[in-house]
Structures are given as C-alpha cells and as structure tokens.
Coordinates of C-alpha atoms and ligand atoms in Angstrom, one line a residue:
X1 CA 108.2 -79.3 153.8
X2 CA 111.8 -78.8 154.9
X3 CA 110.8 -79.1 158.5
X4 CA 109.5 -82.7 157.9
X5 CA 113.1 -83.7 156.3
X6 CA 115.5 -81.8 158.5
X7 CA 113.5 -83.9 161.3
X8 CA 114.4 -87.4 159.5
X9 CA 118.0 -86.5 158.7
X10 CA 118.1 -85.4 162.5
X11 CA 116.7 -88.4 163.4
X12 CA 118.9 -90.5 161.0
X13 CA 122.0 -89.0 162.2
X14 CA 121.5 -88.8 165.5
X15 CA 120.1 -92.3 165.7
X16 CA 123.4 -94.4 165.4
X17 CA 122.3 -97.0 169.0
X18 CA 121.6 -99.9 166.2
X19 CA 124.5 -100.6 163.6
X20 CA 128.4 -100.7 163.9
X21 CA 128.6 -101.3 160.1
X22 CA 125.5 -101.7 158.5
X23 CA 127.6 -102.4 155.1
X24 CA 128.8 -105.9 156.5
X25 CA 125.0 -107.1 155.8
X26 CA 125.0 -106.4 152.4
X27 CA 124.7 -109.6 149.7
X28 CA 128.5 -108.7 148.4
X29 CA 130.1 -108.4 151.1
X30 CA 133.0 -111.5 151.3
X31 CA 132.7 -112.4 155.3
X32 CA 136.6 -114.2 156.1
X33 CA 134.9 -116.7 158.2
X34 CA 132.4 -119.2 156.3
X35 CA 131.0 -121.6 158.9
X36 CA 129.2 -124.8 157.8
X37 CA 130.5 -124.4 154.2
X38 CA 134.2 -126.4 155.4
X39 CA 133.3 -129.2 153.7
X40 CA 133.2 -127.2 150.3
X41 CA 135.6 -125.1 151.2
X42 CA 137.9 -127.8 151.7
X43 CA 136.4 -129.8 148.2
X44 CA 137.2 -126.6 145.8
X45 CA 140.3 -126.2 147.4
X46 CA 141.5 -129.5 146.4
X47 CA 140.2 -129.4 143.1
X48 CA 142.3 -125.8 142.1
X49 CA 145.1 -126.8 144.1
X50 CA 147.2 -128.1 140.9
X51 CA 146.7 -125.0 139.4
X52 CA 149.5 -123.6 141.8
X53 CA 152.0 -126.3 139.8
X54 CA 151.1 -125.3 136.4
X55 CA 148.4 -127.7 135.8
X56 CA 145.3 -127.0 135.2
X57 CA 142.9 -127.8 137.4
X58 CA 139.2 -130.0 136.7
X59 CA 136.2 -128.5 135.7
X60 CA 133.9 -128.0 138.6
X61 CA 130.3 -127.9 138.4
X62 CA 128.6 -126.4 141.6
X63 CA 124.9 -126.1 142.5
X64 CA 122.7 -125.2 144.8
X65 CA 119.7 -123.0 145.7
X66 CA 120.0 -119.3 146.5
X67 CA 121.8 -118.2 149.4
X68 CA 123.3 -121.6 150.7
X69 CA 126.7 -119.6 149.9
X70 CA 128.2 -120.7 146.5
X71 CA 129.3 -117.3 145.6
X72 CA 130.6 -116.4 148.5
X73 CA 132.8 -119.7 148.9
X74 CA 134.2 -119.6 145.2
X75 CA 135.0 -116.3 145.5
X76 CA 136.6 -117.0 149.2
X77 CA 138.5 -119.8 147.5
X78 CA 139.8 -118.4 144.4
X79 CA 140.7 -114.9 145.7
X80 CA 143.1 -117.5 148.3
X81 CA 144.1 -119.7 145.5
X82 CA 144.9 -116.0 143.2
X83 CA 147.4 -115.1 146.3
X84 CA 149.3 -117.9 147.3
X85 CA 150.2 -118.3 143.7
X86 CA 151.5 -114.9 144.2
X87 CA 153.9 -116.0 147.0
X88 CA 154.6 -118.7 144.5
X89 CA 154.9 -116.9 141.3
X90 CA 152.8 -119.8 139.8
X91 CA 151.2 -117.8 136.9
X92 CA 147.6 -118.2 137.8
X93 CA 145.1 -115.6 136.9
X94 CA 141.1 -115.5 137.8
X95 CA 138.7 -114.0 136.4
X96 CA 134.5 -114.1 138.2
X97 CA 131.5 -113.4 135.9
X98 CA 128.2 -113.2 136.5
X99 CA 126.3 -114.2 133.4
X100 CA 122.8 -113.4 134.9
X101 CA 124.1 -109.7 134.8
X102 CA 126.2 -109.6 131.6
X103 CA 123.3 -111.3 129.8
X104 CA 124.7 -112.2 126.7
X105 CA 127.6 -114.5 125.4
X106 CA 129.2 -110.9 124.0
X107 CA 129.2 -109.8 127.8
X108 CA 130.6 -112.7 129.1
X109 CA 133.4 -113.0 127.1
X110 CA 134.4 -109.5 126.3
X111 CA 134.3 -109.7 130.6
X112 CA 136.9 -113.0 130.2
X113 CA 139.2 -110.3 128.1
X114 CA 138.9 -107.2 130.2
X115 CA 140.3 -109.5 132.7
X116 CA 143.4 -110.3 130.5
X117 CA 143.8 -106.9 130.0
X118 CA 142.9 -107.4 126.1
X119 CA 140.1 -104.4 124.3
X120 CA 137.1 -105.6 123.3
X121 CA 134.4 -102.4 121.9
X122 CA 131.2 -102.5 123.7
X123 CA 129.6 -103.8 120.4
X124 CA 130.4 -104.4 117.1
X125 CA 132.1 -107.2 117.2
X126 CA 131.1 -111.2 116.7
X127 CA 130.7 -114.1 119.9
X128 CA 133.2 -115.8 117.3
X129 CA 135.2 -112.6 117.0
X130 CA 135.4 -111.9 120.6
X131 CA 136.0 -115.6 121.8
X132 CA 139.1 -115.6 119.6
X133 CA 140.4 -112.6 121.4
X134 CA 139.9 -114.0 124.5
X135 CA 141.8 -117.6 122.6
X136 CA 145.0 -115.4 121.7
X137 CA 144.9 -113.1 124.4
X138 CA 145.3 -116.5 126.9
X139 CA 147.7 -118.0 124.5
X140 CA 150.6 -114.5 124.7
X141 CA 150.0 -114.5 128.5
X142 CA 151.1 -118.8 129.2
X143 CA 148.6 -118.4 132.3
X144 CA 146.8 -121.2 133.9
X145 CA 142.6 -119.8 133.6
X146 CA 140.5 -120.0 136.2
X147 CA 136.9 -119.2 135.1
X148 CA 134.2 -118.7 137.5
X149 CA 130.7 -118.5 135.4
X150 CA 128.2 -118.1 138.4
X151 CA 124.4 -117.9 137.7
X152 CA 125.1 -120.2 134.7
X153 CA 121.7 -121.3 134.6
X154 CA 120.6 -118.2 134.0
X155 CA 122.3 -117.7 130.3
X156 CA 121.6 -121.3 129.4
X157 CA 118.3 -121.4 129.7
X158 CA 117.8 -118.4 127.6
X159 CA 120.6 -118.1 125.5
X160 CA 121.5 -122.0 125.1
X161 CA 124.8 -123.9 126.5
X162 CA 126.9 -122.4 123.0
X163 CA 129.0 -120.1 125.6
X164 CA 129.8 -123.2 127.3
X165 CA 130.7 -125.9 124.4
X166 CA 133.0 -123.2 123.3
X167 CA 134.7 -122.8 126.6
X168 CA 134.6 -126.4 127.6
X169 CA 136.8 -127.2 124.3
X170 CA 139.1 -124.5 124.1
X171 CA 142.1 -125.8 125.8
X172 CA 141.9 -127.9 122.3
X173 CA 143.3 -125.0 120.2
X174 CA 145.4 -123.2 123.1
X175 CA 149.3 -123.9 123.0
X176 CA 150.8 -122.4 125.7
X177 CA 147.6 -121.3 128.2
X178 CA 145.2 -123.6 130.3
X179 CA 141.7 -123.2 131.3
X180 CA 139.8 -124.6 133.7
X181 CA 135.7 -123.8 134.5
X182 CA 134.4 -123.3 137.6
X183 CA 129.9 -123.2 136.4
X184 CA 127.4 -122.3 138.8
X185 CA 123.6 -122.7 139.0
X186 CA 121.1 -122.1 141.6
X187 CA 119.4 -123.8 139.9
X188 CA 119.7 -128.1 140.3
X189 CA 118.2 -129.0 137.1
X190 CA 120.6 -126.8 134.8
X191 CA 121.9 -130.5 133.3
X192 CA 118.8 -131.0 131.6
X193 CA 119.0 -128.3 129.6
X194 CA 123.1 -129.2 128.9
X195 CA 124.3 -131.2 125.7
X196 CA 125.4 -134.2 127.6
X197 CA 128.9 -134.0 126.1
X198 CA 128.9 -130.2 127.8
X199 CA 127.6 -131.7 131.2
X200 CA 130.5 -134.0 131.5
X201 CA 133.3 -132.1 130.9
X202 CA 131.8 -129.2 132.6
X203 CA 131.1 -131.8 135.5
X204 CA 134.7 -133.8 135.9
X205 CA 133.9 -132.5 139.9
X206 CA 130.6 -131.9 141.3
X207 CA 129.9 -129.8 144.5
X208 CA 126.3 -129.4 145.8
X209 CA 125.3 -126.8 148.1
X210 CA 122.5 -127.8 150.9
X211 CA 120.4 -125.3 152.5
X212 CA 121.1 -124.4 155.8
X213 CA 118.9 -125.0 158.8
X214 CA 117.8 -122.7 161.7
X215 CA 120.8 -123.2 163.5
X216 CA 123.4 -123.3 161.3
X217 CA 122.2 -119.6 159.8
X218 CA 121.6 -118.4 163.9
X219 CA 125.3 -119.1 163.3
X220 CA 126.3 -117.4 160.2
X221 CA 123.8 -114.3 161.7
X222 CA 125.5 -113.9 165.1
X223 CA 128.7 -114.0 162.9
X224 CA 127.7 -111.1 161.1
X225 CA 125.5 -109.2 163.9
X226 CA 128.7 -109.2 165.7
X227 CA 130.3 -106.9 163.0
X228 CA 127.0 -105.0 162.1
X229 CA 125.6 -104.1 165.2
X230 CA 126.0 -102.4 168.7
X231 CA 126.8 -104.1 171.6
X232 CA 123.3 -105.3 172.9
X233 CA 121.5 -103.2 170.2
X234 CA 120.1 -106.7 168.6
X235 CA 118.4 -109.4 170.9
X236 CA 118.8 -112.9 171.2
X237 CA 114.9 -113.6 170.1
X238 CA 115.5 -111.4 167.0
X239 CA 118.3 -113.1 165.8
X240 CA 116.4 -116.3 166.4
X241 CA 113.7 -115.2 164.6
X242 CA 115.8 -114.3 161.5
X243 CA 117.2 -117.8 161.6
X244 CA 114.2 -119.7 161.9
X245 CA 111.8 -117.3 159.3
X246 CA 114.6 -117.7 156.5
X247 CA 115.4 -121.7 157.7
X248 CA 111.7 -122.3 156.9
X249 CA 111.9 -120.3 153.4
X250 CA 114.7 -122.6 152.0
X251 CA 117.4 -122.3 154.2
X252 CA 118.9 -118.9 152.1
X253 CA 121.4 -117.1 153.8
X254 CA 120.1 -113.6 152.0
X255 CA 116.9 -114.2 153.1
X256 CA 118.2 -114.1 156.5
X257 CA 120.5 -111.7 156.2
X258 CA 118.2 -109.4 154.4
X259 CA 115.8 -109.8 157.6
X260 CA 118.4 -108.4 160.3
X261 CA 119.1 -105.7 158.1
X262 CA 115.8 -104.3 157.9
X263 CA 114.9 -105.4 161.3
X264 CA 117.6 -102.7 162.4
X265 CA 116.5 -100.0 159.9
X266 CA 112.7 -100.5 161.5
X267 CA 114.1 -100.5 165.2
X268 CA 115.9 -97.4 164.1
X269 CA 113.3 -96.0 162.5
X270 CA 111.2 -96.2 165.6
X271 CA 113.6 -94.5 167.7
X272 CA 114.6 -97.8 169.7
X273 CA 117.8 -99.1 171.3
X274 CA 117.1 -102.5 171.0
X275 CA 116.2 -104.5 167.7
X276 CA 113.2 -107.3 168.9
X277 CA 111.2 -109.9 167.7
X278 CA 108.2 -107.0 166.8
X279 CA 110.8 -105.8 164.3
X280 CA 111.5 -108.4 162.7
X281 CA 107.9 -109.5 161.9
X282 CA 107.9 -105.6 160.6
X283 CA 111.0 -106.9 158.3
X284 CA 109.2 -109.6 156.9
X285 CA 106.2 -107.8 155.8
X286 CA 108.4 -105.1 154.8
X287 CA 110.3 -107.6 152.3
X288 CA 107.4 -109.5 151.2
X289 CA 105.6 -105.8 150.1
X290 CA 108.6 -105.1 148.4
X291 CA 109.3 -109.1 146.6
X292 CA 105.3 -108.6 145.7
X293 CA 106.0 -105.0 144.2
X294 CA 108.8 -106.4 142.1
X295 CA 107.4 -109.6 140.8
X296 CA 104.3 -107.1 139.8
X297 CA 106.6 -104.7 137.8
X298 CA 108.2 -107.2 136.3
X299 CA 105.6 -108.9 135.0
X300 CA 105.3 -109.3 130.8
X301 CA 102.3 -107.0 129.6
X302 CA 99.8 -110.0 128.8
X303 CA 100.5 -111.6 132.3
X304 CA 99.9 -108.1 133.8
X305 CA 96.4 -108.0 131.2
X306 CA 95.5 -111.3 133.3
X307 CA 96.0 -110.2 136.4
X308 CA 93.9 -107.6 136.1
X309 CA 91.2 -108.8 134.5
X310 CA 91.0 -110.7 137.8
X311 CA 91.5 -107.5 139.6
X312 CA 88.6 -106.4 137.6
X313 CA 86.5 -109.2 138.3
X314 CA 87.1 -109.2 141.8
X315 CA 86.1 -105.4 141.6
X316 CA 82.8 -106.5 140.4
X317 CA 82.3 -109.0 142.8
X318 CA 83.3 -111.9 141.4
X319 CA 85.6 -114.0 143.6
X320 CA 86.3 -116.7 141.8
X321 CA 86.4 -116.9 138.1
X322 CA 86.6 -119.5 135.2
X323 CA 88.6 -119.8 132.2
X324 CA 86.3 -117.6 130.2
X325 CA 85.3 -115.4 132.1
X326 CA 89.3 -113.7 132.9
X327 CA 89.3 -114.3 128.7
X328 CA 86.3 -112.1 128.2
X329 CA 88.0 -109.2 130.0
X330 CA 91.2 -109.6 128.9
X331 CA 90.1 -109.7 125.2
X332 CA 88.3 -106.2 126.1
X333 CA 91.3 -104.5 127.9
X334 CA 94.0 -106.1 125.1
X335 CA 91.3 -103.9 122.5
X336 CA 91.5 -101.2 124.5
X337 CA 95.1 -101.0 124.5
X338 CA 95.4 -102.2 120.5
X339 CA 97.4 -105.3 121.3
X340 CA 95.9 -108.1 119.8
X341 CA 95.1 -111.1 123.0
X342 CA 96.5 -114.4 123.2
X343 CA 94.0 -117.1 122.5
X344 CA 92.5 -118.9 125.2
X345 CA 94.6 -121.7 126.2
X346 CA 97.8 -119.3 125.7
X347 CA 96.1 -117.5 128.5
X348 CA 95.3 -120.4 130.4
X349 CA 99.0 -121.0 130.6
X350 CA 99.8 -117.6 132.2
X351 CA 97.2 -117.8 134.7
X352 CA 99.0 -120.7 136.1
X353 CA 102.5 -118.9 135.9
X354 CA 100.6 -116.6 138.0
X355 CA 99.1 -118.7 140.1
X356 CA 102.9 -120.2 140.9
X357 CA 104.1 -116.5 141.8
X358 CA 101.5 -116.6 144.4
X359 CA 99.8 -113.7 142.2
X360 CA 96.5 -115.8 141.5
X361 CA 94.8 -119.2 143.1
X362 CA 94.3 -121.7 140.6
X363 CA 91.9 -124.3 142.4
X364 CA 90.3 -127.5 140.0
X365 CA 87.2 -127.9 141.2
X366 CA 85.4 -131.3 141.3
X367 CA 81.4 -131.0 139.1
X368 CA 80.1 -134.0 139.8
X369 CA 79.3 -135.4 136.5
X370 CA 79.6 -132.1 134.4
X371 CA 83.2 -132.4 134.6
X372 CA 85.9 -130.3 136.2
X373 CA 86.3 -126.4 136.0
X374 CA 89.6 -124.3 137.0
X375 CA 88.2 -121.3 139.8
X376 CA 90.5 -118.7 140.1
X377 CA 91.0 -115.7 142.7
X378 CA 93.2 -112.9 143.5
X379 CA 95.6 -113.4 146.1
X380 CA 97.2 -110.0 145.9
X381 CA 96.2 -107.0 147.8
X382 CA 94.0 -105.3 144.9
X383 CA 95.7 -102.2 146.9
X384 CA 98.8 -103.4 145.7
X385 CA 97.9 -103.9 142.0
X386 CA 96.3 -100.1 141.7
X387 CA 99.6 -98.8 143.4
X388 CA 102.0 -100.9 141.2
X389 CA 100.0 -100.2 137.6
X390 CA 98.6 -96.8 138.3
X391 CA 102.1 -95.5 137.5
X392 CA 102.3 -97.7 134.5
X393 CA 102.6 -95.8 131.5
X394 CA 100.7 -98.2 129.3
X395 CA 98.8 -99.9 131.9
X396 CA 97.4 -97.0 134.4
X397 CA 94.4 -95.5 133.0
X398 CA 93.4 -99.2 132.3
X399 CA 93.2 -99.9 136.4
X400 CA 90.0 -97.6 137.2
X401 CA 88.3 -98.3 133.6
X402 CA 85.0 -99.8 133.7
X403 CA 84.8 -103.3 131.9
X404 CA 81.7 -103.6 129.2
X405 CA 82.1 -107.5 129.9
X406 CA 81.2 -106.9 133.1
X407 CA 78.8 -104.4 133.4
X408 CA 75.8 -107.4 133.3
X409 CA 74.6 -108.1 136.5
X410 CA 76.2 -110.7 138.2
X411 CA 73.4 -113.6 138.4
X412 CA 73.3 -113.7 134.2
X413 CA 77.1 -114.6 134.4
X414 CA 77.7 -118.5 135.0
Ligands
LIG501 N1 128.0 -119.9 155.2 C1 128.3 -118.7 155.7 N2 129.1 -117.8 156.3 C2 128.7 -116.7 156.3 N3 128.1 -116.1 155.4 C3 127.5 -116.7 154.4 C4 127.8 -117.7 154.1 N4 127.3 -118.6 153.3 C5 126.3 -117.4 152.8 N5 126.7 -116.4 153.4 C6 126.1 -114.9 153.3 O1 125.0 -114.7 152.5 C7 125.1 -113.8 151.5 C8 124.0 -115.3 150.3 O2 125.5 -115.9 149.9 P1 125.4 -116.3 148.0 O3 127.3 -116.6 148.3 O4 126.0 -115.1 147.4 O5 125.0 -117.4 148.1 P2 124.1 -118.1 146.8 O6 125.5 -117.9 145.6 O7 124.1 -119.5 146.8 O8 123.0 -117.6 146.4 C9 126.3 -113.4 151.6 O9 126.3 -112.0 151.5 C10 127.2 -114.3 152.1 O10 128.1 -113.4 152.6
LIG502 MG1 125.4 -116.8 143.8

C-alpha cells in the first residue's frame, strides 16, 4: 500500500511543470487588476469617496449573478478607500461580512462588533442586545463605518429583513458616528423579499453586474493564467474552451477559474507538460460529477426519499412513472424508516424542485381526451445515487431494498 502512495507523492512532487502558483486560481484570491469592471469600480468608488471627508456615503445595493465579480470589486474598492483614509487621517473603517456564512443576524452583528473591537460572547445574548453593543461601540469610536453585507439574499430569504431594517435606521440614533451599507445580492429579485422602505433606503445607489461574455472571460483567465501556470504550460485552445464553457453557463468567472484549475490538475496527474482541450473536457465532467454529488448530499430527507423512489421504479424497469406510482413507493420507504409521509400534493412539489435541479425530468404529456398527465424520469445516473445514498446513515439500507409495491408485474401497473 505504501508503495502505491509513495508513487503518487513522488509524482506530485516531481511534476511541477504545470502550476507556478495554484493559489491564485482560488475563489478568494483577490487580483490587483479587475478587467471589464472599470465601470463598476468607478461607480462604487465615487459613491464611497465622501467618507474620506468624514461624510456618510450613500447606501449601495449591488446585484448580479454568481461569479460576476461583485465580491472582488467590493473588497478591492473598500480596501483602497480604507488605505487612502489612513493617508488622510480620516476616521474610516470598513467591515466585510458574508451573511450566508454567518447564517444568522446574531452572527452578522457579532461580526460587526468584532471589527470595532467590542466583545460579544458566542451565544447567550439576544439579537437586540448585540445590536445595542454595535450601536454603543460605534458611537464611542466616532467613525464613518462602511458595512459590506455580502450574499445578503441568503439571509433575507430565510430570516426576513429585520437585520437590514435595523441597520438602515441606525444613523437616526447615532450621535458621533455614521454608518453606510453596501448590500450585495446574487439574486436579482431580492427586492421582492424586502419591505419597500428597507429597499428604498438600501438602494440609494444601485450597481448592476452583468455576466461576462466569452471574450471577457478569456481576458480574465489570461491575466490569472500568467500568474498560475508556467510559461507554455497552458495551450491557448484550452484557455478559450474554459472561457467558452463558462460563458455558455451564465458568464460565471468562478466557473471559468474552476475549469482552469481542475484542467491543470488533470494534466498534472497525467504527467502532461501542457494543459490541452481534452484536459478541460475532463475537468468539466469532473466538476459536473462533484456538483451532482453535492446536490444529492444536501437534499432534505423527503426529497431524498422521492428521488430514491424514482430510482427504485427505474430499477424495476419503470423508466417513466406517474406521480401516483412514485407516491406508493415513497410511502413504503417512509414506512420502512418510520417517518410520516407527506401528502401526494407536497410530493408533487418536491418532484418539481428535483426537476428544476436537473435530478429528475418531469414532463406533462397530453393524453388526448383523457386529459394530461405528468411523466417523471430519473435524470441522475443510478450508480451515482447508489454511491451517494449508500453512505447515508439513514438511507443506506434503502438503496438495495426490494420495494413490495414494485413486486407486481409491470404490465399490471397502469
Ligand atoms: N473582472 C475580473 N477580473 C479578474 N478576476 C475576476 C473578475 N471578476 C471576477 N473575478 C474572479 O472570479 C471569481 C469570482 O468572483 P467574485 O467576485 O467572487 O464573484 P461574485 O461575488 O459576483 O460571485 C473570483 O476569484 C474573482 O477574483
Ligand atoms: Mg460573491
């Protein structure tokens, strides 16, 4: 065994023909040039510049799909502002919080406290108390405080907009300090989830990040590739393919960088000295596989059971099932686990969700004068479902389970 590993380790250490610095392909790497975002950088820069003279800047609402450079631009501009402020001795501070990772109002507010040096216990206070500490702490500091709330949509959709409500009104009660908010959302429809008053004070300014096209992604990748790869280790065709694939998705720079990194790793594993288009194709499959595995793992219990029911039907050669058939198997699996099944109507909603995730395919078929019916097919490879669910502590034993509702001969089922 150790011989096998020795071989792998040796190959890894000896093969450094490809990457010069793999780290620069990571999502959180902040490049010092952001091509094709000059307009957004200017807009945000102009909006926050008044803080250098001690004024509060307008609140900004930034939105655009994932991988369009929102986080990178916000961090870039604000770190420059903070740097300039030091030079001018202006009392400016900025705090970046990723709301999705923070997960709760409590954690967002305690993040703000931490950045202004106010102690908050990990748990134990009420959200209101933590917020009061933010307020009190700020007022003693006498600063202009810029709060960047990234991925705010994730928090608002789960917890509502009370955090934003409090923050947009905080200036009314501060005497010595001022707060400006930069809200960032991946979801363009966030507005629909917000109270109109909260939305209007948050969006004193709005900045939109459009998706990149293939040629823009090509330029972004080229800049990054110069730092990441050894000279001559990346073929032009491979780079263009990464850009084209990511542009076809939704102009996502993160996706493009992932393809580039994984393609480099594939080339490295194969002992090649140049990353080629084939390596990119392989990287694409690899990433897609991981995406599906991740999606399967993160499903709720009932969605997993619905998918598993379609899996069992598929195994029994029912390649296209109606909701009622799925429900019978699903109810049986619930019985096996001792959980109460949801209603058939709810199951139908879960089927639609699984369809929009691309794990199932649900199609409405017209039956002429017999009306319409929904036919549902498995869109995920059976081997993949087996692979992921077999290691699930609760569901594992249901993967090989022989469903009684399926033991009838296929032609007796309608
Ligand atoms: N214009 C750009 N130039 C260079 N790198 C970029 C650019 N836009 C995005 N990136 C890179 O792409 C990745 C995703 O960008 P990010 O700012 O996280 O997107 P978002 O926050 O919109 O999801 C990051 O690694 C970032 O450095
Ligand atoms: Mg982001």
